[in-house]
XYZ file of C-alpha atoms in Angstrom:
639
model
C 0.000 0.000 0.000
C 1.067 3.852 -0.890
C 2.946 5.182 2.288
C 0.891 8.706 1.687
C -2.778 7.994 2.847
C -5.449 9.634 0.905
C -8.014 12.023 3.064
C -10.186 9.119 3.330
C -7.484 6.498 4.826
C -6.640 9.332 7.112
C -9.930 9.805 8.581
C -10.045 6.063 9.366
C -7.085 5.667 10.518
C -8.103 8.701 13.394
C -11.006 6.300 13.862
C -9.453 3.541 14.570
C -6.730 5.609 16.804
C -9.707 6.903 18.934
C -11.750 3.439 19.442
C -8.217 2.700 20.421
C -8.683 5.383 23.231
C -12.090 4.326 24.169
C -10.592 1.212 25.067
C -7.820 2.736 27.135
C -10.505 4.753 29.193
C -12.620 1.592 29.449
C -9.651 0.156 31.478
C -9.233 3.438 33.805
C -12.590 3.331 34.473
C -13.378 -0.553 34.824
C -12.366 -0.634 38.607
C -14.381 3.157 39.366
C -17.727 1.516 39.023
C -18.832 -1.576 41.409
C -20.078 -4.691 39.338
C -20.371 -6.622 42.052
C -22.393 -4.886 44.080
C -24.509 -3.963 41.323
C -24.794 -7.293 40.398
C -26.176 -7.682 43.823
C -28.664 -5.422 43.076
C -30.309 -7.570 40.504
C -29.813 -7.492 36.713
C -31.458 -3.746 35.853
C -28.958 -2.310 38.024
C -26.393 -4.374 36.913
C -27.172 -3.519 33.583
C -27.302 -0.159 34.041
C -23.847 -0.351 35.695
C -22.632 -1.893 31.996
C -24.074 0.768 30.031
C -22.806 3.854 31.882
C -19.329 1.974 32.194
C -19.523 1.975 28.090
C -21.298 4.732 27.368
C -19.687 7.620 29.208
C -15.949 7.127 28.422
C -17.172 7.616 25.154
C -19.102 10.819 25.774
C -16.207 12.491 27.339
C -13.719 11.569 24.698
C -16.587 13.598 22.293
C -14.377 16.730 23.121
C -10.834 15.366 21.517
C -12.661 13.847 18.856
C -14.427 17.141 17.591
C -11.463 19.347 17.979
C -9.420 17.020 16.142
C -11.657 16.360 12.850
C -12.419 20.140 12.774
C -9.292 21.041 12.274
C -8.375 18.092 9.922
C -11.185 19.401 8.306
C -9.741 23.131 7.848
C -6.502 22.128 7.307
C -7.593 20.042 3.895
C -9.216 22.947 2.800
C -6.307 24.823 2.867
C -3.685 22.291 1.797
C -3.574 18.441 1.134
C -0.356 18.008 2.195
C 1.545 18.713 5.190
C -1.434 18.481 7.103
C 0.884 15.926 9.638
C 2.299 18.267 11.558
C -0.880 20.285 12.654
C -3.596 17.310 13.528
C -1.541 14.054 14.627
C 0.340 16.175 17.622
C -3.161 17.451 18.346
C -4.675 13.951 18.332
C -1.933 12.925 20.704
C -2.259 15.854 23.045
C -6.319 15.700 23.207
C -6.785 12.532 23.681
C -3.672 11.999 25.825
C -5.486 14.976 28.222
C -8.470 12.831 28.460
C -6.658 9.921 29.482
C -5.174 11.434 32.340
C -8.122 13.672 33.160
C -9.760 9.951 33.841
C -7.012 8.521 35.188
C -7.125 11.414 38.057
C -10.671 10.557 38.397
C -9.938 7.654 39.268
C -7.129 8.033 41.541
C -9.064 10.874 43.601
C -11.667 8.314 44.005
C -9.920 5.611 44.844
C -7.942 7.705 47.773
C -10.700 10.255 48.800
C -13.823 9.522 47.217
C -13.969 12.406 45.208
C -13.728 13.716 41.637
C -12.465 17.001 40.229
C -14.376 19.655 40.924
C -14.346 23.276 42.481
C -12.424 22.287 45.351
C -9.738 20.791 43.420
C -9.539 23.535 40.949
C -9.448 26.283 43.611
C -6.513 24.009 45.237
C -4.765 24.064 41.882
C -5.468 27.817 41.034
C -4.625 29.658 44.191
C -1.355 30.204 45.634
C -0.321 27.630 48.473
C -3.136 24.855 46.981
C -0.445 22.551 45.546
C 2.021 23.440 48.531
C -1.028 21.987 51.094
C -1.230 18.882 49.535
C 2.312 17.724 51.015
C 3.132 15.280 48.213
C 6.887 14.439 48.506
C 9.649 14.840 45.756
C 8.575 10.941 44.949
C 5.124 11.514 44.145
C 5.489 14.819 42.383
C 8.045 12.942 39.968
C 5.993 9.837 39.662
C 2.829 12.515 38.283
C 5.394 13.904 35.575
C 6.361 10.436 34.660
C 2.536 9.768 34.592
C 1.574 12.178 32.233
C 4.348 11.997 30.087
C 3.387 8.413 29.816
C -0.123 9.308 28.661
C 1.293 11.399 25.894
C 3.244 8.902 24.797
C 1.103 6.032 24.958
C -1.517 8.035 22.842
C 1.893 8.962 20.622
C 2.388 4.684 20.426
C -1.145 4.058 19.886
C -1.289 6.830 17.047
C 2.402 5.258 15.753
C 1.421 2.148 15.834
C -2.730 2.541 13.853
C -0.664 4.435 11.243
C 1.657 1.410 10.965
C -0.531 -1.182 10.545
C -3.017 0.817 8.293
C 0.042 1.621 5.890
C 1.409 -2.518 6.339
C -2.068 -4.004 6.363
C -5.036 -1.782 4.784
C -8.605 -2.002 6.063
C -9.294 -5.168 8.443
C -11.463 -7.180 6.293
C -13.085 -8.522 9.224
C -14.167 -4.864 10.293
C -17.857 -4.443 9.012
C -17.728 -1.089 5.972
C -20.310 0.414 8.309
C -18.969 -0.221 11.387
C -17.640 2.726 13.129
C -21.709 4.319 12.083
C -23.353 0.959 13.628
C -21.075 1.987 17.282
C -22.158 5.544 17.313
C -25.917 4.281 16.837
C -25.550 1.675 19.584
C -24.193 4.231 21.422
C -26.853 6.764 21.498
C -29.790 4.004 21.434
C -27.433 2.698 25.286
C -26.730 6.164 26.496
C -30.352 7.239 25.880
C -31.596 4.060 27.707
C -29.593 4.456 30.777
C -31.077 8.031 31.483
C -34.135 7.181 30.707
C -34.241 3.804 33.314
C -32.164 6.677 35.751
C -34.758 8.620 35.470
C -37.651 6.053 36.038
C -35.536 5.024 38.938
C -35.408 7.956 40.737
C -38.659 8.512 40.002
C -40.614 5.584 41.646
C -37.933 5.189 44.240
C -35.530 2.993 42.838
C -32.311 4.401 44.863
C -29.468 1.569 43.404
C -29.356 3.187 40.664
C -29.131 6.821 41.726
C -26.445 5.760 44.468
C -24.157 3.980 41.757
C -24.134 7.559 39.612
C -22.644 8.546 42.614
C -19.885 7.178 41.829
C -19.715 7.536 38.166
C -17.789 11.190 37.242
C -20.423 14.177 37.050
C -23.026 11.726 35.833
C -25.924 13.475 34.050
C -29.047 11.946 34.870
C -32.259 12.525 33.093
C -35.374 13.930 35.126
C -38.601 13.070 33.917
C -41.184 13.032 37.083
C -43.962 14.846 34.956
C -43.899 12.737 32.506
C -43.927 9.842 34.039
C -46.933 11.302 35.914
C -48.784 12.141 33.255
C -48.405 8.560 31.345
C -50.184 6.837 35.321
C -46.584 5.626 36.588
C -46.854 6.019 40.341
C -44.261 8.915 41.217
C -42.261 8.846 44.792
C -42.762 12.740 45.910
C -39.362 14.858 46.489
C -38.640 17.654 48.745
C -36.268 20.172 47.203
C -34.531 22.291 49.529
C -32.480 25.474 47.835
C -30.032 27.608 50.329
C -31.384 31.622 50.639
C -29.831 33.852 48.024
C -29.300 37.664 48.684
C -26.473 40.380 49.668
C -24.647 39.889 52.704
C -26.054 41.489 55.502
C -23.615 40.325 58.578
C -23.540 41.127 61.462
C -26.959 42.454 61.443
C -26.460 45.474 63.600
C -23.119 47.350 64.651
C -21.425 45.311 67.277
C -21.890 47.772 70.801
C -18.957 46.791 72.734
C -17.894 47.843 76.878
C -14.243 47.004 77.326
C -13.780 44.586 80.274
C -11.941 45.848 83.384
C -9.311 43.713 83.064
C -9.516 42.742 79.769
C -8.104 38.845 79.269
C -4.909 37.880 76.914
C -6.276 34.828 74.148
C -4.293 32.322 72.862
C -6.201 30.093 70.090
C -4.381 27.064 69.328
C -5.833 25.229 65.690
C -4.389 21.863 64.278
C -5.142 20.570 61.030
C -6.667 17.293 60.440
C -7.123 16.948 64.288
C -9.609 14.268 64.911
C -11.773 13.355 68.325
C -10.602 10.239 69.486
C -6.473 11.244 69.322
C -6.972 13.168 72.570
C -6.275 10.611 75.318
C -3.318 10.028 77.756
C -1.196 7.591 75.672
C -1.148 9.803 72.476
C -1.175 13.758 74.055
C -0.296 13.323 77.410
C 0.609 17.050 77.638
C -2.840 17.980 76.034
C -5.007 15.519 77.790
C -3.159 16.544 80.984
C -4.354 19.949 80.390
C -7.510 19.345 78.949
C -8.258 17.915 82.822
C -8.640 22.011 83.826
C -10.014 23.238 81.340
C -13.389 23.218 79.239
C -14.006 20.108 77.177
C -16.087 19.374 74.941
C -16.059 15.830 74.081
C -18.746 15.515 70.925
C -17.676 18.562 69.208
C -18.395 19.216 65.149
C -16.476 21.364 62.593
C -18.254 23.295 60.502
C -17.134 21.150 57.979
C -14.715 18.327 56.287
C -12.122 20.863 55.619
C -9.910 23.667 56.461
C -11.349 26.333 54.592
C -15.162 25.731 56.592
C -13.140 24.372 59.818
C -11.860 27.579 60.448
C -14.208 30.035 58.811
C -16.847 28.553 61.226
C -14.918 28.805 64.568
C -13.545 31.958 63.357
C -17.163 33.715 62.482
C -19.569 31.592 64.068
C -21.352 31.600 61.297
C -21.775 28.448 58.683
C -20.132 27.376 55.860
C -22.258 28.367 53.224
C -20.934 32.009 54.350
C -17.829 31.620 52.967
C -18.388 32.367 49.054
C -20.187 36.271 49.783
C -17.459 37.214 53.154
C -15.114 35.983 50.468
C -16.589 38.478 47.649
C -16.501 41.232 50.304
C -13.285 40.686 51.661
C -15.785 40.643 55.068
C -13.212 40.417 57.952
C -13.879 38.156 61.175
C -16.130 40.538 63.554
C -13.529 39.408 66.554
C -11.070 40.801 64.984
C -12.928 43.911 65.074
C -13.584 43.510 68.755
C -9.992 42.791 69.353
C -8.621 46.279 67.182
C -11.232 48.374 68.981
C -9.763 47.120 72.595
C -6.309 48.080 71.343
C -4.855 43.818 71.624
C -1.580 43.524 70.207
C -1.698 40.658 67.633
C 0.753 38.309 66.404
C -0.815 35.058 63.610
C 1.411 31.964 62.648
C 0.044 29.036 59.970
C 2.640 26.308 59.192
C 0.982 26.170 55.730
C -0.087 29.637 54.183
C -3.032 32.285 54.489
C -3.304 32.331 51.043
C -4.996 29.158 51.219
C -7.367 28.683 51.570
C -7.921 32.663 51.159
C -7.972 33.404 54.924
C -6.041 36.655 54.181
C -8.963 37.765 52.079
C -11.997 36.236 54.417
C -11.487 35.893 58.220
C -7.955 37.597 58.764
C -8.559 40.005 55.740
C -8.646 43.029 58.311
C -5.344 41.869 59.866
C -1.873 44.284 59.063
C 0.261 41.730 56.626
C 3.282 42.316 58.616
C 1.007 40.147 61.573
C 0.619 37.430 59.418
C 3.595 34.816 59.621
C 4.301 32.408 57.420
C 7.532 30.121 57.318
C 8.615 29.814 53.338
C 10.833 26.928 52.166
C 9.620 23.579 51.971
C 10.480 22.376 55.630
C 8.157 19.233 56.937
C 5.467 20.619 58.718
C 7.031 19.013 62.116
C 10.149 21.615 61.480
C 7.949 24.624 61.183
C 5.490 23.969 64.191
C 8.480 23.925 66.090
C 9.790 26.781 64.458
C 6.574 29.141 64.675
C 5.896 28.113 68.357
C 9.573 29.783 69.044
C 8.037 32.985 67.239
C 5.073 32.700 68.791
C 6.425 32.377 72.429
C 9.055 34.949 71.352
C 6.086 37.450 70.504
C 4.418 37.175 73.971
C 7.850 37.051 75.927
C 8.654 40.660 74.453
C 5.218 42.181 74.351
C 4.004 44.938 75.881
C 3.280 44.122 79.053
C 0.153 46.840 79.371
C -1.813 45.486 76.559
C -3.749 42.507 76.154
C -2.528 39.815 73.376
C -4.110 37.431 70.675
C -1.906 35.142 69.413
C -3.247 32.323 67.001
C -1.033 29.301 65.317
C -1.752 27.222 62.933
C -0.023 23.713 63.004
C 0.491 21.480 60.214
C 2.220 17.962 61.524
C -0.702 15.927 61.231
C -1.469 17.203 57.371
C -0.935 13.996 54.554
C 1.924 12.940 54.447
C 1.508 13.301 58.473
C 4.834 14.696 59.635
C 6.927 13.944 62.444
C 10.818 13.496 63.890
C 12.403 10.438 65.201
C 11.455 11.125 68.615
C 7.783 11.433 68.024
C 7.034 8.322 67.339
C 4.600 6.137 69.291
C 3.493 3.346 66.725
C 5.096 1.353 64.666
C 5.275 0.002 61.724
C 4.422 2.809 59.579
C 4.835 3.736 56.511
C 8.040 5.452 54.942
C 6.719 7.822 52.201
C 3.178 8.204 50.589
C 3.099 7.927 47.067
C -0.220 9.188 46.284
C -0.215 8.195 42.410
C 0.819 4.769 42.230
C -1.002 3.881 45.331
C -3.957 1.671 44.020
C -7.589 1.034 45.995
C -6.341 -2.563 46.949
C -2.811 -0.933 48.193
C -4.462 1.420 50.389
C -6.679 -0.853 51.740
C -4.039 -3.209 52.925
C -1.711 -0.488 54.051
C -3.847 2.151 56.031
C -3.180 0.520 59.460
C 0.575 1.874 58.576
C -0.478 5.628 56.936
C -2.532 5.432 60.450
C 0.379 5.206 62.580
C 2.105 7.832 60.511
C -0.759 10.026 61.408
C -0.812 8.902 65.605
C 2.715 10.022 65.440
C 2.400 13.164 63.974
C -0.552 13.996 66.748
C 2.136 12.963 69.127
C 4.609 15.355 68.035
C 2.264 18.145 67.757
C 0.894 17.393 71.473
C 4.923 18.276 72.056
C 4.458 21.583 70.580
C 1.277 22.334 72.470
C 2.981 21.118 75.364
C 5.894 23.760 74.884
C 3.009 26.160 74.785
C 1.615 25.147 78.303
C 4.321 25.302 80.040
C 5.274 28.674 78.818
C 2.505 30.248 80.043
C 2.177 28.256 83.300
C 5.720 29.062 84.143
C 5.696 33.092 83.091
C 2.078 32.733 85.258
C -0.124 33.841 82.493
C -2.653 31.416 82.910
C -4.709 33.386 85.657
C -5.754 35.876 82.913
C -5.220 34.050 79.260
C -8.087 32.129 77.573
C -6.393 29.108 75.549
C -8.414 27.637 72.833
C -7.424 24.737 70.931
C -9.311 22.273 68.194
C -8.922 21.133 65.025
C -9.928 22.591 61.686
C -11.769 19.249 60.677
C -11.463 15.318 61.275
C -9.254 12.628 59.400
C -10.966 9.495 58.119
C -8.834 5.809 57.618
C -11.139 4.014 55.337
C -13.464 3.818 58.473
C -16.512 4.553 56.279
C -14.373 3.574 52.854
C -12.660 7.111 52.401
C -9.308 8.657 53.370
C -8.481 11.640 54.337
C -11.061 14.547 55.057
C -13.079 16.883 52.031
C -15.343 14.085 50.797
C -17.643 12.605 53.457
C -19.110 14.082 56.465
C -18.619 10.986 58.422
C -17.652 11.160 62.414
C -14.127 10.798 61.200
C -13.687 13.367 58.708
C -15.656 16.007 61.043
C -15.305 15.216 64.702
C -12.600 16.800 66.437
C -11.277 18.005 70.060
C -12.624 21.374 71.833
C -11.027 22.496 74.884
C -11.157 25.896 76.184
C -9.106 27.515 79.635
C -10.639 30.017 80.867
C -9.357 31.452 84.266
C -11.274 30.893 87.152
C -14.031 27.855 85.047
C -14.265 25.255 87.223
C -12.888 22.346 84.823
C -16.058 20.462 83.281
C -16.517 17.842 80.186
C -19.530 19.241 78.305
C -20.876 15.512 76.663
C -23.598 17.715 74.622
C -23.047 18.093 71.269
C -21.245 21.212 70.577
C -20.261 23.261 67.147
C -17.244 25.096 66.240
C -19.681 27.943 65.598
C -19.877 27.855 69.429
C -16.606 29.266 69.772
C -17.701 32.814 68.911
C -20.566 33.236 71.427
C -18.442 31.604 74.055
C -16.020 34.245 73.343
C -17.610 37.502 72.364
C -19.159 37.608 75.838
C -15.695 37.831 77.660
C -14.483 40.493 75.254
C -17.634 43.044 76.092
C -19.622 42.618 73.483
C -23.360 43.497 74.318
C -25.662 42.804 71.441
C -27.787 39.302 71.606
C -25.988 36.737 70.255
C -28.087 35.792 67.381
C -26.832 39.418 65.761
C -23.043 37.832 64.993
C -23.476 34.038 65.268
C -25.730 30.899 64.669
C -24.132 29.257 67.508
C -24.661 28.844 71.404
C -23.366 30.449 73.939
C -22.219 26.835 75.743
C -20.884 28.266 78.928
C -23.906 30.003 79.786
C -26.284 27.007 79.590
C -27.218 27.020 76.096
C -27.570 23.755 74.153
C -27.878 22.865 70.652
C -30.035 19.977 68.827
C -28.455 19.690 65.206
C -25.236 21.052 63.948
C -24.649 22.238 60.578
C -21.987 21.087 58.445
C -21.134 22.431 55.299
C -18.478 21.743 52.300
C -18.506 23.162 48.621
C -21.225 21.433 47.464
C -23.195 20.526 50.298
C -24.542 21.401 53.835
C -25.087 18.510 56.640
C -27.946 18.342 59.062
C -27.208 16.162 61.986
C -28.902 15.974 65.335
C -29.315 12.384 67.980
C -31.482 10.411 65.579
C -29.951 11.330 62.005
C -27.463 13.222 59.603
C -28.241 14.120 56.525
C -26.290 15.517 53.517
C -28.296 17.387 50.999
C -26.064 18.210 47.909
C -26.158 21.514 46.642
C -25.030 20.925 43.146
C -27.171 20.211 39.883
C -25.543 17.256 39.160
C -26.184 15.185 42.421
C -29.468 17.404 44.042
C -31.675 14.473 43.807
C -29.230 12.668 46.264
C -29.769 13.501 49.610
C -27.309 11.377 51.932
C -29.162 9.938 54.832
C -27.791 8.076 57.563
C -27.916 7.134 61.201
C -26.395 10.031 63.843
C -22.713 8.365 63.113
C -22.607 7.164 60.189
C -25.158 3.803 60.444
C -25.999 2.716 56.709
C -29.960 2.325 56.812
C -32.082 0.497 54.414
C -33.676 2.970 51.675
C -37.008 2.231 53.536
C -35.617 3.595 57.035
C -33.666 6.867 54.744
C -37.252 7.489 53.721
C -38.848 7.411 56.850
C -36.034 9.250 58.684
C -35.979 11.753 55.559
C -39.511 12.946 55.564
C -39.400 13.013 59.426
C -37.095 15.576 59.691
C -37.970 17.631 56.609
C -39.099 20.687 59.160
C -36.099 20.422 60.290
C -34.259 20.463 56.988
C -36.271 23.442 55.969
C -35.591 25.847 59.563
C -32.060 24.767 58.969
C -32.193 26.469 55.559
C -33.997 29.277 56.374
C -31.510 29.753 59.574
C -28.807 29.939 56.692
C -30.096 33.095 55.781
C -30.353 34.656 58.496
C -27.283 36.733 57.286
C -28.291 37.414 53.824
C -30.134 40.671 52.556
C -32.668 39.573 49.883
C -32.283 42.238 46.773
C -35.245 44.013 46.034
C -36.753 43.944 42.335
C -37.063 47.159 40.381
């Protein structure tokens, strides 16, 4: 056969270089979806499984498919040679960006039950996102040698279709109308599996809805009316839809009468700091001290992550916040408080301000040059150690007529959980944490080890609070310094089949330690559920402010005998109801609002009969949890 393909050739050889693909995503995706559990399920969800397996690869290889014969397209119009150079490195590239845009599907899911999405693009855009992830040198290089292998498997695959075409011709045993006959059976399977999702979801069917869970940004088909009108018995849905207007927070000018003798604050916050780490074996120092103080022993972030973790404590206000303070650049209101009463104020963060944007939301009223960060890519262990010296340095040379805030943030137990020598407490453990070649089986069988990383690295930070408390019990400052510490969210080990924090909001991921010192409490363990929006009405009192509490906070007021009955959760796409009898996730997003997560108070999987039950129970209380969401928000006014 003539080495120079005709336009013809050339288009099928780009066919045949693109089913090629299809069956390279095929094996990404084959271990993302659960056969055997759909199988389980009985043969229409099983089926269904099959069909969205084959089906979607397809649909999101569309893309790379249309670029690339559009501009094979206008380059033969222009030329009909030398058209090489222009669409075969575009083939490569395209499809070689779709491969690993699955692949890291995939490898989110299979680590922390996630996909890409907002989060994950705002960790990648802003400055110190990439930096908070703590991969090491290893893992870094092994995602370069990743994608480069993409690229040049899609180069290989492209090499090796042109090869054969050129060697061989057209497989005689490929029907003439073959690659038409696949893009029919594709639309008649893709068009079937939305329309059973949406008959599904419809009468109540919830297998299939909770396998799209799984399946990347799944777009299901919604056809209740429909179905209505042709007699199928529809399942009634509840949609619940956060407030929308201008931010109106707080709602009046905070009036504030500066105490007498006005008390120093030092607010202690440790990522990834989960409930059940604070005990006498693993923080003796903190435990020890925890014995005085305040503590609150079934205490909730305000969410799965850092961003919400502190933004809650911080504002008292929930998660859902976040997006209009951000717009505003809408300071924390303490910080206000604290200006007004002339504190002297000194931050530290192991990790960075910039991210999440805490220089822009909460601290965004705060002089830069009292915002310390620690550049240089020291292990976290090295720079808690390092800012607690600046920190202790800062109140040791004070001025000894003001008051002083001082906050730190620490950083040992962040993935890859860091730690020295002398920290450690369990073994074995893992050496390193390669988070790209680490596969769902790998994980599974090493998380005891990544768990004793983690128990270390609590162990050395309970050093560093340690070094804290006995700075300020020797220099006698405890008689008039409140010391808060908790952590900015949870860490899960696969105890509800995730790792990590950001994707679930399981006990794990959002339970976490509160203790609060303040001079002259008799020492108490609160057992009622508590918030970290607590933390602000606690505190405000102490500092002078006067207005009612429900002007600058959705939270309780703990130490004056308030109690809660549900806390609110909240992460980018969702917000979290849970009270004694249930918690409830109710997605925010397009893609997944027909989804509402319901389970027992920690975590319990029920039957879909019992989510039913328990959902439509506490639908009032779904629907004064919304409405308390927007409390802060100024509905706009049509002209």
């Amino acid at each position: 056969m003539s080495r120079l393909l005709t336009v013809p050739q050339l288009r099928r050889v780009l066919a045949y270089f693109f089913l090629l693909t299809y069956v390279v995503l095929l094996g990404i995706t084959w271990d993302g979806i659960d056969f055997a559990w759909a199988r389980s399920e009985g043969a229409l969800t099983f089926g269904f499984a099959v069909a969205v397996w084959l089906t979607y690869g397809l649909i999101y290889l569309l893309p790379a498919l249309l670029i690339t014969g559009l501009v094979e397209k206008l380059v033969h119009r222009q030329r009909e040679h030398g058209h090489k150079a222009v669409f075969y490195p575009l083939a490569v590239l395209s499809t070689g960006i779709t491969t690993l845009f699955f692949y890291a599907n995939a490898k989110l899911y299979t680590l922390y039950g996630m996909f890409i999405n907002s989060f994950v693009i705002n960790l990648v855009s802003t400055p110190g996102g990439l930096e908070s992830l703590g991969a090491s040198t290893a893992s870094k290089l092994t995602f370069v040698a990743i994608a480069a292998a993409f690229l040049l498997l899609q180069a290989l695959l492209l090499a090796a279709t042109l090869y054969a075409y050129r060697r061989f011709g057209e497989p005689n045993w490929i029907p003439r109308r073959f690659f038409t006959g696949l893009l029919i059976l594709f639309a008649v399977t893709t068009v079937g599996e939305r329309l059973v999702y949406a008959y599904t979801t419809a009468t109540g069917v919830t297998s299939i809805s909770s396998l799209t869970l799984k399946v990347p940004y799944y777009l299901g088909l919604s056809a209740r009316g429909v179905l209505h009108r042709l007699g199928v018995k529809v399942k009634r849905s509840q949609t619940f839809q956060l407030a929308q207007g201008n931010l109106n927070y707080p709602l009046h000018p905070l009036e504030v009468t500066t105490p007498a003798a006005p008390l120093n604050i030092v607010w202690l916050v440790s990522e990834s700091w989960r409930a059940d780490t604070l005990d006498a074996e693993i923080m003796p120092h903190t435990w020890a001290f925890a014995q005085n103080a305040q503590r609150f022993t079934h205490n909730y972030s305000g969410g799965n992550g850092t961003r919400v973790g502190m933004f809650t404590m911080f504002t008292g206000i929930p998660g859902s916040y976040w997006f209009p303070v951000l717009a505003e650049r809408k300071g924390a209101p303490l910080i206000d408080v604290l200006k007004s009463q002339n504190y002297q104020m000194s931050f530290y963060t192991s990790a960075k301000f910039s991210y999440p944007e805490f220089d822009a939301t909460i601290f965004s009223q705060v002089p830069t040059e009292q915002l310390h960060e620690i550049a240089g890519g020291a292990p976290g262990w090295e720079k808690d150690q390092q800012n607690v010296a600046h920190l202790l340095k800062f109140i040791d040379t004070r001025d000894k007529h003001r008051p002083f805030f001082t906050f730190m943030f620490f950083e040992s137990p962040h993935a890859r959980y860091y730690f020295p020598p002398e920290s450690v407490i369990r073994t074995p453990y893992l050496d390193d944490i390669n988070y790209f070649t680490l596969s769902k089986s790998e994980l599974a069988s090493q998380i005891h080890l990544i768990k004793n990383r983690y128990l270390n690295s609590v162990h050395h930070l309970d050093s560093q609070f340690g070094r804290v408390f006995d700075y300020l019990k020797q220099h006698d400052l405890l008689k008039n310094t409140v010391v808060l510490m908790l952590g900015d969210h949870g860490e899960e080990f696969l105890e509800n089949g995730r790792w990590g924090h950001n994707s679930a909001f399981t006990d794990q991921q959002t339970r976490t330690p509160l203790v609060l010192w303040v001079p002259g409490m008799k020492p108490s363990v609160y057992e009622g559920m508590s918030n970290h929006m607590d933390v602000i009405p606690m505190l405000m009192p102490m500092l002078g402010v006067k207005n009612p509490q429900q002007d600058y906070t959705t939270g309780f007021n703990l130490l004056a005998g308030e109690t809660r009955d549900h806390a609110v959760i909240a992460e980018w796409s969702s917000t979290g109801y849970i009270d004694r009898d249930a918690k409830i996730t109710l997605p925010l997003s397009v893609v997944a609002a027909q989804h509402p997560l319901v389970t027992g108070p920690h975590d319990e999987v029920l039957s879909p009969q019992e989510q039913d039950a328990l959902f439509a129970r506490k639908a009032k209380n779904l629907a004064a949890m919304l409405e308390e969401l927007g409390r802060y928000l100024k509905k706009t006014q049509a002209k």
